[in-house]
């Protein structure tokens, strides 16, 4: 069983932006709320958008789908560009932080780092590693753990106790070299959701989010935040 357990993060732009600031990310990109999936609500999101974090409930329906999806990809194969930065999740409740790392790591060409950024150091060190090695490195990387901990206490709702079972999970959606990838450290590999572009990324990512919602029509606990140019 996972020996490392962190407090869960909220899908709240204030919390995530504060977290990025503490990790040494220049605020030229900021997380904003996505209030809904309809075109008029999406028009409120500043552009360009370079990543989406989706928070969703891990239900029985979702777990069934996840198992089927994995088997299908293993049987049929998929294209994953070598430039995709992907890491596994070995720490309970660290999915918010891993989502943030996936969002930033796959947009390094756009993001400005402060000179002593602890996240930049983590990315530089972990670039040559495998997804599993990156997960192990995060377990021992104090600067990010401490920042995660303080951010988890920042949220609007009281942070659950560290032992409480949390059934909400974060994933990152990013456009890398014209393909839309879902990056989820609980999955064995990135999921390629087909073509995308900088201009259509938000709409393309929302289509993927809608599929999550359609699989669990009785669930309301979905929340998306977008990493947008400030």
Short mmCIF file of N, CA and C in Angstrom, two decimals, residues 38-219:
data_model
loop_
_atom_site.label_atom_id
_atom_site.label_comp_id
_atom_site.label_asym_id
_atom_site.label_seq_id
_atom_site.Cartn_x
_atom_site.Cartn_y
_atom_site.Cartn_z
N UNK A 38 -20.50 25.21 -21.56
CA UNK A 38 -21.21 25.82 -22.69
C UNK A 38 -20.35 26.93 -23.31
N UNK A 39 -20.52 27.17 -24.62
CA UNK A 39 -19.69 28.18 -25.31
C UNK A 39 -19.68 29.55 -24.64
N UNK A 40 -20.86 30.01 -24.15
CA UNK A 40 -20.87 31.36 -23.56
C UNK A 40 -20.09 31.41 -22.25
N UNK A 41 -20.05 30.29 -21.51
CA UNK A 41 -19.26 30.25 -20.28
C UNK A 41 -17.77 30.10 -20.61
N UNK A 42 -17.47 29.35 -21.66
CA UNK A 42 -16.07 29.19 -22.07
C UNK A 42 -15.50 30.51 -22.59
N UNK A 43 -16.39 31.36 -23.13
CA UNK A 43 -15.91 32.64 -23.67
C UNK A 43 -15.40 33.55 -22.54
N UNK A 44 -15.76 33.23 -21.29
CA UNK A 44 -15.28 34.02 -20.14
C UNK A 44 -13.85 33.65 -19.75
N UNK A 45 -13.35 32.53 -20.26
CA UNK A 45 -12.00 32.10 -19.89
C UNK A 45 -10.98 32.86 -20.74
N UNK A 46 -10.00 33.54 -20.10
CA UNK A 46 -8.99 34.27 -20.88
C UNK A 46 -8.19 33.30 -21.77
N UNK A 47 -7.77 33.77 -22.94
CA UNK A 47 -6.95 32.93 -23.83
C UNK A 47 -5.56 33.54 -23.93
N UNK A 48 -4.55 32.81 -24.38
CA UNK A 48 -4.59 31.36 -24.60
C UNK A 48 -4.63 30.57 -23.29
N UNK A 49 -5.07 29.31 -23.41
CA UNK A 49 -5.08 28.35 -22.30
C UNK A 49 -4.07 27.26 -22.65
N UNK A 50 -3.21 26.91 -21.70
CA UNK A 50 -2.20 25.89 -22.03
C UNK A 50 -2.39 24.57 -21.27
N UNK A 51 -3.31 24.55 -20.29
CA UNK A 51 -3.58 23.29 -19.56
C UNK A 51 -4.92 23.41 -18.86
N UNK A 52 -5.54 22.26 -18.65
CA UNK A 52 -6.78 22.19 -17.85
C UNK A 52 -6.52 21.16 -16.75
N UNK A 53 -6.93 21.48 -15.53
CA UNK A 53 -6.96 20.47 -14.47
C UNK A 53 -8.42 20.14 -14.23
N UNK A 54 -8.74 18.86 -14.28
CA UNK A 54 -10.11 18.40 -14.02
C UNK A 54 -10.12 17.62 -12.71
N UNK A 55 -11.04 18.01 -11.84
CA UNK A 55 -11.25 17.27 -10.58
C UNK A 55 -12.54 16.49 -10.77
N UNK A 56 -12.49 15.19 -10.50
CA UNK A 56 -13.68 14.37 -10.74
C UNK A 56 -13.76 13.25 -9.70
N UNK A 57 -14.96 12.68 -9.52
CA UNK A 57 -15.11 11.61 -8.53
C UNK A 57 -14.67 10.25 -9.10
N UNK A 58 -13.93 9.51 -8.30
CA UNK A 58 -13.55 8.15 -8.70
C UNK A 58 -14.66 7.21 -8.21
N UNK A 59 -15.52 6.82 -9.15
CA UNK A 59 -16.66 5.98 -8.82
C UNK A 59 -16.43 4.59 -9.41
N UNK A 60 -17.35 3.70 -9.10
CA UNK A 60 -17.25 2.35 -9.64
C UNK A 60 -17.31 2.37 -11.18
N UNK A 61 -18.20 3.22 -11.72
CA UNK A 61 -18.34 3.34 -13.18
C UNK A 61 -17.02 3.79 -13.80
N UNK A 62 -16.39 4.77 -13.14
CA UNK A 62 -15.13 5.28 -13.68
C UNK A 62 -14.04 4.21 -13.63
N UNK A 63 -13.97 3.48 -12.52
CA UNK A 63 -12.92 2.45 -12.38
C UNK A 63 -13.10 1.35 -13.42
N UNK A 64 -14.35 1.01 -13.71
CA UNK A 64 -14.63 0.00 -14.75
C UNK A 64 -14.13 0.51 -16.10
N UNK A 65 -14.45 1.77 -16.39
CA UNK A 65 -14.02 2.37 -17.65
C UNK A 65 -12.49 2.41 -17.73
N UNK A 66 -11.86 2.80 -16.63
CA UNK A 66 -10.40 2.94 -16.62
C UNK A 66 -9.72 1.60 -16.96
N UNK A 67 -10.24 0.53 -16.38
CA UNK A 67 -9.69 -0.81 -16.64
C UNK A 67 -9.87 -1.19 -18.11
N UNK A 68 -11.06 -0.92 -18.65
CA UNK A 68 -11.34 -1.24 -20.06
C UNK A 68 -10.46 -0.41 -20.99
N UNK A 69 -10.32 0.87 -20.68
CA UNK A 69 -9.52 1.78 -21.51
C UNK A 69 -8.06 1.30 -21.57
N UNK A 70 -7.53 0.93 -20.40
CA UNK A 70 -6.14 0.47 -20.33
C UNK A 70 -5.93 -0.78 -21.18
N UNK A 71 -6.86 -1.73 -21.06
CA UNK A 71 -6.76 -2.98 -21.82
C UNK A 71 -6.81 -2.70 -23.33
N UNK A 72 -7.70 -1.78 -23.70
CA UNK A 72 -7.87 -1.44 -25.12
C UNK A 72 -6.59 -0.81 -25.68
N UNK A 73 -6.01 0.12 -24.94
CA UNK A 73 -4.79 0.79 -25.43
C UNK A 73 -3.63 -0.20 -25.49
N UNK A 74 -3.56 -1.08 -24.49
CA UNK A 74 -2.48 -2.08 -24.50
C UNK A 74 -2.62 -2.99 -25.72
N UNK A 75 -3.86 -3.28 -26.09
CA UNK A 75 -4.09 -4.17 -27.25
C UNK A 75 -3.85 -3.44 -28.56
N UNK A 76 -4.33 -2.19 -28.66
CA UNK A 76 -4.30 -1.48 -29.95
C UNK A 76 -3.10 -0.56 -30.11
N UNK A 77 -2.52 -0.14 -28.98
CA UNK A 77 -1.41 0.82 -29.04
C UNK A 77 -1.92 2.23 -29.25
N UNK A 78 -1.05 3.20 -29.05
CA UNK A 78 -1.38 4.61 -29.27
C UNK A 78 -0.07 5.36 -29.47
N UNK A 79 -0.16 6.53 -30.04
CA UNK A 79 1.05 7.34 -30.22
C UNK A 79 1.22 8.28 -29.03
N UNK A 80 2.38 8.20 -28.39
CA UNK A 80 2.72 9.17 -27.35
C UNK A 80 4.07 9.77 -27.73
N UNK A 81 4.07 11.07 -27.95
CA UNK A 81 5.31 11.75 -28.38
C UNK A 81 6.37 11.64 -27.27
N UNK A 82 7.63 11.49 -27.65
CA UNK A 82 8.69 11.38 -26.64
C UNK A 82 8.83 12.65 -25.78
N UNK A 83 8.30 13.77 -26.30
CA UNK A 83 8.43 15.03 -25.54
C UNK A 83 7.44 15.14 -24.38
N UNK A 84 6.50 14.18 -24.26
CA UNK A 84 5.51 14.24 -23.17
C UNK A 84 6.20 13.94 -21.84
N UNK A 85 6.04 14.85 -20.87
CA UNK A 85 6.56 14.61 -19.52
C UNK A 85 5.43 13.98 -18.71
N UNK A 86 5.68 12.76 -18.24
CA UNK A 86 4.65 12.01 -17.50
C UNK A 86 5.28 11.40 -16.27
N UNK A 87 4.54 11.45 -15.14
CA UNK A 87 5.04 10.80 -13.93
C UNK A 87 3.91 10.01 -13.28
N UNK A 88 4.30 8.99 -12.55
CA UNK A 88 3.33 8.15 -11.85
C UNK A 88 3.00 8.79 -10.50
N UNK A 89 1.89 8.37 -9.92
CA UNK A 89 1.52 8.84 -8.58
C UNK A 89 1.68 7.71 -7.58
N UNK A 90 2.60 7.89 -6.63
CA UNK A 90 2.79 6.88 -5.59
C UNK A 90 2.38 7.43 -4.22
N UNK A 91 2.07 8.73 -4.17
CA UNK A 91 1.71 9.38 -2.90
C UNK A 91 0.20 9.58 -2.89
N UNK A 92 -0.47 9.07 -1.86
CA UNK A 92 -1.90 9.27 -1.74
C UNK A 92 -2.23 10.75 -1.70
N UNK A 93 -3.29 11.16 -2.39
CA UNK A 93 -3.79 12.55 -2.39
C UNK A 93 -2.84 13.56 -3.04
N UNK A 94 -1.78 13.10 -3.68
CA UNK A 94 -0.86 14.07 -4.31
C UNK A 94 -1.30 14.39 -5.74
N UNK A 95 -2.50 13.94 -6.14
CA UNK A 95 -2.90 14.09 -7.56
C UNK A 95 -2.99 15.56 -7.98
N UNK A 96 -3.34 16.46 -7.03
CA UNK A 96 -3.40 17.88 -7.38
C UNK A 96 -2.03 18.42 -7.74
N UNK A 97 -1.05 18.06 -6.91
CA UNK A 97 0.33 18.50 -7.16
C UNK A 97 0.86 17.87 -8.44
N UNK A 98 0.57 16.60 -8.65
CA UNK A 98 1.06 15.92 -9.86
C UNK A 98 0.38 16.52 -11.10
N UNK A 99 -0.90 16.90 -10.97
CA UNK A 99 -1.58 17.59 -12.07
C UNK A 99 -0.88 18.91 -12.40
N UNK A 100 -0.51 19.66 -11.35
CA UNK A 100 0.20 20.93 -11.56
C UNK A 100 1.56 20.69 -12.22
N UNK A 101 2.26 19.67 -11.75
CA UNK A 101 3.58 19.37 -12.34
C UNK A 101 3.41 19.01 -13.82
N UNK A 102 2.41 18.17 -14.12
CA UNK A 102 2.15 17.80 -15.52
C UNK A 102 1.83 19.04 -16.36
N UNK A 103 1.02 19.95 -15.80
CA UNK A 103 0.61 21.16 -16.53
C UNK A 103 1.83 22.03 -16.84
N UNK A 104 2.69 22.22 -15.84
CA UNK A 104 3.85 23.11 -16.01
C UNK A 104 4.93 22.43 -16.85
N UNK A 105 5.21 21.16 -16.56
CA UNK A 105 6.31 20.45 -17.23
C UNK A 105 6.10 20.38 -18.74
N UNK A 106 4.84 20.29 -19.15
CA UNK A 106 4.55 20.16 -20.58
C UNK A 106 4.29 21.51 -21.26
N UNK A 107 4.54 22.58 -20.51
CA UNK A 107 4.44 23.93 -21.09
C UNK A 107 5.66 24.76 -20.74
N UNK A 108 6.78 24.08 -20.57
CA UNK A 108 7.99 24.78 -20.12
C UNK A 108 8.42 25.88 -21.07
N UNK A 109 8.09 25.71 -22.34
CA UNK A 109 8.48 26.73 -23.33
C UNK A 109 7.71 28.04 -23.13
N UNK A 110 6.55 27.96 -22.44
CA UNK A 110 5.72 29.15 -22.24
C UNK A 110 5.90 29.77 -20.86
N UNK A 111 6.28 28.95 -19.89
CA UNK A 111 6.29 29.37 -18.48
C UNK A 111 7.61 30.08 -18.14
N UNK A 112 7.51 31.15 -17.36
CA UNK A 112 8.71 31.80 -16.85
C UNK A 112 8.93 31.39 -15.40
N UNK A 113 10.13 30.87 -15.12
CA UNK A 113 10.46 30.44 -13.76
C UNK A 113 11.30 31.52 -13.07
N UNK A 114 11.08 31.68 -11.76
CA UNK A 114 11.98 32.55 -10.99
C UNK A 114 13.33 31.84 -10.90
N UNK A 115 14.40 32.58 -10.61
CA UNK A 115 15.75 31.99 -10.67
C UNK A 115 15.94 30.83 -9.69
N UNK A 116 15.31 30.91 -8.51
CA UNK A 116 15.53 29.83 -7.52
C UNK A 116 14.33 28.90 -7.43
N UNK A 117 13.60 28.74 -8.53
CA UNK A 117 12.36 27.95 -8.51
C UNK A 117 12.61 26.49 -8.12
N UNK A 118 11.92 26.04 -7.06
CA UNK A 118 12.08 24.63 -6.62
C UNK A 118 11.44 23.69 -7.63
N UNK A 119 10.39 24.16 -8.33
CA UNK A 119 9.75 23.29 -9.33
C UNK A 119 10.66 23.14 -10.55
N UNK A 120 11.32 24.23 -10.95
CA UNK A 120 12.24 24.15 -12.09
C UNK A 120 13.36 23.16 -11.79
N UNK A 121 13.88 23.21 -10.57
CA UNK A 121 14.95 22.28 -10.18
C UNK A 121 14.44 20.84 -10.24
N UNK A 122 13.21 20.63 -9.73
CA UNK A 122 12.62 19.28 -9.77
C UNK A 122 12.50 18.81 -11.23
N UNK A 123 12.03 19.67 -12.10
CA UNK A 123 11.86 19.28 -13.51
C UNK A 123 13.21 19.03 -14.19
N UNK A 124 14.17 19.91 -13.94
CA UNK A 124 15.50 19.72 -14.53
C UNK A 124 16.10 18.39 -14.08
N UNK A 125 16.00 18.12 -12.78
CA UNK A 125 16.56 16.87 -12.24
C UNK A 125 15.85 15.64 -12.78
N UNK A 126 14.52 15.76 -12.95
CA UNK A 126 13.73 14.56 -13.26
C UNK A 126 13.52 14.33 -14.76
N UNK A 127 13.94 15.28 -15.60
CA UNK A 127 13.74 15.13 -17.05
C UNK A 127 14.24 13.77 -17.59
N UNK A 128 15.48 13.37 -17.23
CA UNK A 128 15.96 12.10 -17.80
C UNK A 128 15.36 10.85 -17.15
N UNK A 129 14.55 11.02 -16.11
CA UNK A 129 14.04 9.85 -15.36
C UNK A 129 12.83 9.21 -16.04
N UNK A 130 12.52 7.99 -15.61
CA UNK A 130 11.30 7.30 -16.06
C UNK A 130 10.12 7.83 -15.22
N UNK A 131 8.87 7.59 -15.66
CA UNK A 131 7.71 8.03 -14.87
C UNK A 131 7.74 7.50 -13.43
N UNK A 132 8.23 6.27 -13.25
CA UNK A 132 8.31 5.67 -11.91
C UNK A 132 9.37 6.35 -11.07
N UNK A 133 10.52 6.65 -11.69
CA UNK A 133 11.61 7.32 -10.96
C UNK A 133 11.20 8.73 -10.55
N UNK A 134 10.44 9.40 -11.41
CA UNK A 134 9.97 10.75 -11.07
C UNK A 134 9.05 10.69 -9.84
N UNK A 135 8.21 9.67 -9.77
CA UNK A 135 7.31 9.50 -8.62
C UNK A 135 8.12 9.31 -7.34
N UNK A 136 9.13 8.48 -7.40
CA UNK A 136 10.00 8.23 -6.24
C UNK A 136 10.73 9.50 -5.82
N UNK A 137 11.16 10.28 -6.83
CA UNK A 137 11.89 11.51 -6.55
C UNK A 137 10.98 12.51 -5.82
N UNK A 138 9.71 12.57 -6.24
CA UNK A 138 8.77 13.48 -5.58
C UNK A 138 8.57 13.10 -4.11
N UNK A 139 8.60 11.80 -3.82
CA UNK A 139 8.43 11.34 -2.43
C UNK A 139 9.50 11.94 -1.51
N UNK A 140 10.67 12.18 -2.06
CA UNK A 140 11.78 12.66 -1.21
C UNK A 140 12.05 14.16 -1.40
N UNK A 141 11.24 14.79 -2.26
CA UNK A 141 11.52 16.19 -2.61
C UNK A 141 10.77 17.11 -1.65
N UNK A 142 11.46 17.51 -0.60
CA UNK A 142 10.84 18.24 0.50
C UNK A 142 10.18 19.56 0.09
N UNK A 143 10.85 20.33 -0.79
CA UNK A 143 10.35 21.68 -1.12
C UNK A 143 8.92 21.63 -1.66
N UNK A 144 8.63 20.62 -2.49
CA UNK A 144 7.28 20.53 -3.05
C UNK A 144 6.30 20.00 -2.01
N UNK A 145 6.74 19.04 -1.21
CA UNK A 145 5.84 18.47 -0.19
C UNK A 145 5.38 19.55 0.80
N UNK A 146 6.33 20.35 1.26
CA UNK A 146 6.02 21.40 2.24
C UNK A 146 5.06 22.43 1.63
N UNK A 147 5.30 22.78 0.36
CA UNK A 147 4.43 23.74 -0.32
C UNK A 147 3.03 23.15 -0.50
N UNK A 148 2.97 21.88 -0.86
CA UNK A 148 1.67 21.20 -1.02
C UNK A 148 0.91 21.25 0.30
N UNK A 149 1.60 20.93 1.37
CA UNK A 149 0.98 20.89 2.70
C UNK A 149 0.37 22.25 3.06
N UNK A 150 1.14 23.33 2.85
CA UNK A 150 0.61 24.64 3.23
C UNK A 150 -0.54 25.03 2.30
N UNK A 151 -0.47 24.63 1.02
CA UNK A 151 -1.56 24.95 0.08
C UNK A 151 -2.82 24.18 0.43
N UNK A 152 -2.67 22.96 0.91
CA UNK A 152 -3.84 22.15 1.27
C UNK A 152 -4.60 22.80 2.42
N UNK A 153 -3.89 23.54 3.27
CA UNK A 153 -4.56 24.22 4.39
C UNK A 153 -5.16 25.56 3.97
N UNK A 154 -4.81 26.02 2.75
CA UNK A 154 -5.27 27.33 2.26
C UNK A 154 -6.71 27.32 1.79
N UNK A 155 -7.24 26.15 1.48
CA UNK A 155 -8.54 26.04 0.80
C UNK A 155 -9.69 26.67 1.57
N UNK A 156 -10.83 26.84 0.89
CA UNK A 156 -12.00 27.45 1.52
C UNK A 156 -12.70 26.46 2.44
N UNK A 157 -12.63 25.19 2.10
CA UNK A 157 -13.25 24.20 2.98
C UNK A 157 -12.15 23.63 3.87
N UNK A 158 -12.55 23.14 5.00
CA UNK A 158 -11.56 22.60 5.94
C UNK A 158 -10.89 21.38 5.30
N UNK A 159 -9.57 21.34 5.38
CA UNK A 159 -8.85 20.19 4.79
C UNK A 159 -9.23 18.94 5.56
N UNK A 160 -9.54 17.84 4.83
CA UNK A 160 -9.86 16.60 5.54
C UNK A 160 -8.63 16.09 6.27
N UNK A 161 -8.85 15.22 7.23
CA UNK A 161 -7.68 14.66 7.93
C UNK A 161 -6.90 13.82 6.93
N UNK A 162 -5.62 13.66 7.23
CA UNK A 162 -4.72 13.02 6.26
C UNK A 162 -5.09 11.56 6.00
N UNK A 163 -5.82 10.94 6.93
CA UNK A 163 -6.16 9.51 6.77
C UNK A 163 -7.53 9.30 6.12
N UNK A 164 -8.25 10.39 5.93
CA UNK A 164 -9.58 10.25 5.35
C UNK A 164 -9.47 9.81 3.89
N UNK A 165 -10.34 8.90 3.51
CA UNK A 165 -10.31 8.39 2.13
C UNK A 165 -10.95 9.44 1.23
N UNK A 166 -10.20 9.94 0.27
CA UNK A 166 -10.74 10.97 -0.62
C UNK A 166 -11.01 10.32 -1.97
N UNK A 167 -12.26 10.44 -2.46
CA UNK A 167 -12.57 9.78 -3.73
C UNK A 167 -12.64 10.77 -4.88
N UNK A 168 -11.98 11.93 -4.71
CA UNK A 168 -11.89 12.87 -5.82
C UNK A 168 -10.46 12.85 -6.36
N UNK A 169 -10.33 13.01 -7.67
CA UNK A 169 -9.02 12.84 -8.29
C UNK A 169 -8.80 13.93 -9.34
N UNK A 170 -7.55 14.42 -9.43
CA UNK A 170 -7.17 15.44 -10.43
C UNK A 170 -6.45 14.79 -11.60
N UNK A 171 -6.75 15.27 -12.80
CA UNK A 171 -5.91 14.93 -13.96
C UNK A 171 -5.57 16.23 -14.70
N UNK A 172 -4.52 16.19 -15.50
CA UNK A 172 -4.16 17.34 -16.33
C UNK A 172 -4.44 17.00 -17.79
N UNK A 173 -4.92 17.99 -18.53
CA UNK A 173 -5.07 17.87 -19.98
C UNK A 173 -4.17 18.93 -20.61
N UNK A 174 -3.34 18.50 -21.55
CA UNK A 174 -2.39 19.42 -22.19
C UNK A 174 -2.30 19.14 -23.69
N UNK A 175 -1.94 20.17 -24.45
CA UNK A 175 -1.69 20.01 -25.88
C UNK A 175 -0.17 19.95 -26.08
N UNK A 176 0.31 18.83 -26.58
CA UNK A 176 1.75 18.69 -26.83
C UNK A 176 1.96 18.35 -28.30
N UNK A 177 2.62 19.25 -29.00
CA UNK A 177 2.92 19.05 -30.43
C UNK A 177 1.69 18.64 -31.24
N UNK A 178 0.56 19.30 -30.96
CA UNK A 178 -0.63 19.05 -31.77
C UNK A 178 -1.48 17.87 -31.36
N UNK A 179 -1.17 17.26 -30.20
CA UNK A 179 -2.02 16.18 -29.67
C UNK A 179 -2.48 16.53 -28.26
N UNK A 180 -3.71 16.15 -27.95
CA UNK A 180 -4.28 16.41 -26.63
C UNK A 180 -4.05 15.18 -25.75
N UNK A 181 -3.32 15.37 -24.67
CA UNK A 181 -3.02 14.25 -23.77
C UNK A 181 -3.69 14.43 -22.42
N UNK A 182 -4.17 13.31 -21.89
CA UNK A 182 -4.64 13.24 -20.51
C UNK A 182 -3.50 12.63 -19.70
N UNK A 183 -3.10 13.34 -18.65
CA UNK A 183 -1.98 12.87 -17.82
C UNK A 183 -2.51 12.59 -16.42
N UNK A 184 -2.48 11.33 -16.06
CA UNK A 184 -3.04 10.87 -14.79
C UNK A 184 -2.06 9.87 -14.18
N UNK A 185 -1.44 10.26 -13.08
CA UNK A 185 -0.42 9.42 -12.46
C UNK A 185 -0.91 8.07 -11.96
N UNK A 186 -2.25 7.86 -11.91
CA UNK A 186 -2.77 6.54 -11.53
C UNK A 186 -2.82 5.60 -12.74
N UNK A 187 -2.68 6.17 -13.93
CA UNK A 187 -2.73 5.34 -15.14
C UNK A 187 -1.30 4.97 -15.54
N UNK A 188 -1.13 3.86 -16.28
CA UNK A 188 0.24 3.43 -16.60
C UNK A 188 0.92 4.30 -17.65
N UNK A 189 0.15 5.08 -18.40
CA UNK A 189 0.74 5.89 -19.47
C UNK A 189 -0.18 7.07 -19.76
N UNK A 190 0.34 8.09 -20.49
CA UNK A 190 -0.54 9.19 -20.93
C UNK A 190 -1.60 8.64 -21.88
N UNK A 191 -2.74 9.33 -21.97
CA UNK A 191 -3.80 8.93 -22.91
C UNK A 191 -3.86 9.98 -24.01
N UNK A 192 -3.69 9.55 -25.26
CA UNK A 192 -3.76 10.46 -26.39
C UNK A 192 -5.22 10.58 -26.84
N UNK A 193 -5.78 11.80 -26.73
CA UNK A 193 -7.18 12.02 -27.09
C UNK A 193 -7.33 12.62 -28.48
N UNK A 194 -6.29 12.56 -29.30
CA UNK A 194 -6.42 13.02 -30.68
C UNK A 194 -5.85 14.41 -30.89
N UNK A 195 -6.13 14.95 -32.06
CA UNK A 195 -5.51 16.21 -32.48
C UNK A 195 -6.03 17.41 -31.70
N UNK A 196 -5.14 18.39 -31.54
CA UNK A 196 -5.54 19.66 -30.93
C UNK A 196 -4.59 20.74 -31.43
N UNK A 197 -4.85 21.98 -31.02
CA UNK A 197 -3.95 23.08 -31.38
C UNK A 197 -4.04 24.13 -30.28
N UNK A 198 -3.13 25.07 -30.28
CA UNK A 198 -3.18 26.13 -29.26
C UNK A 198 -4.52 26.87 -29.33
N UNK A 199 -5.04 27.06 -30.53
CA UNK A 199 -6.28 27.83 -30.69
C UNK A 199 -7.52 27.07 -30.24
N UNK A 200 -7.53 25.76 -30.46
CA UNK A 200 -8.75 24.97 -30.15
C UNK A 200 -8.62 24.18 -28.85
N UNK A 201 -7.48 24.35 -28.15
CA UNK A 201 -7.21 23.48 -27.00
C UNK A 201 -8.32 23.49 -25.96
N UNK A 202 -8.80 24.68 -25.58
CA UNK A 202 -9.81 24.74 -24.51
C UNK A 202 -11.06 23.95 -24.92
N UNK A 203 -11.55 24.18 -26.13
CA UNK A 203 -12.75 23.46 -26.60
C UNK A 203 -12.49 21.95 -26.68
N UNK A 204 -11.30 21.58 -27.17
CA UNK A 204 -10.96 20.15 -27.28
C UNK A 204 -10.89 19.50 -25.90
N UNK A 205 -10.28 20.20 -24.95
CA UNK A 205 -10.14 19.66 -23.59
C UNK A 205 -11.51 19.52 -22.92
N UNK A 206 -12.39 20.48 -23.19
CA UNK A 206 -13.74 20.45 -22.62
C UNK A 206 -14.51 19.23 -23.13
N UNK A 207 -14.29 18.87 -24.39
CA UNK A 207 -14.95 17.66 -24.93
C UNK A 207 -14.53 16.42 -24.14
N UNK A 208 -13.24 16.37 -23.76
CA UNK A 208 -12.76 15.24 -22.95
C UNK A 208 -13.41 15.29 -21.55
N UNK A 209 -13.49 16.49 -20.98
CA UNK A 209 -14.13 16.64 -19.66
C UNK A 209 -15.59 16.18 -19.70
N UNK A 210 -16.27 16.52 -20.81
CA UNK A 210 -17.69 16.14 -20.93
C UNK A 210 -17.85 14.62 -20.92
N UNK A 211 -16.88 13.91 -21.51
CA UNK A 211 -16.96 12.44 -21.52
C UNK A 211 -16.90 11.89 -20.09
N UNK A 212 -16.06 12.51 -19.26
CA UNK A 212 -15.99 12.09 -17.85
C UNK A 212 -17.36 12.29 -17.20
N UNK A 213 -18.00 13.41 -17.49
CA UNK A 213 -19.28 13.73 -16.88
C UNK A 213 -20.39 12.80 -17.40
N UNK A 214 -20.32 12.49 -18.69
CA UNK A 214 -21.35 11.62 -19.28
C UNK A 214 -21.27 10.19 -18.75
N UNK A 215 -20.06 9.77 -18.38
CA UNK A 215 -19.92 8.41 -17.84
C UNK A 215 -20.58 8.28 -16.47
N UNK A 216 -20.72 9.40 -15.77
CA UNK A 216 -21.30 9.40 -14.43
C UNK A 216 -22.38 10.47 -14.32
N UNK A 217 -23.51 10.29 -15.03
CA UNK A 217 -24.51 11.35 -15.12
C UNK A 217 -25.13 11.74 -13.77
N UNK A 218 -25.07 10.85 -12.79
CA UNK A 218 -25.68 11.17 -11.48
C UNK A 218 -24.74 11.97 -10.59
N UNK A 219 -23.50 12.11 -11.03
CA UNK A 219 -22.50 12.81 -10.19
C UNK A 219 -22.45 14.30 -10.51
#
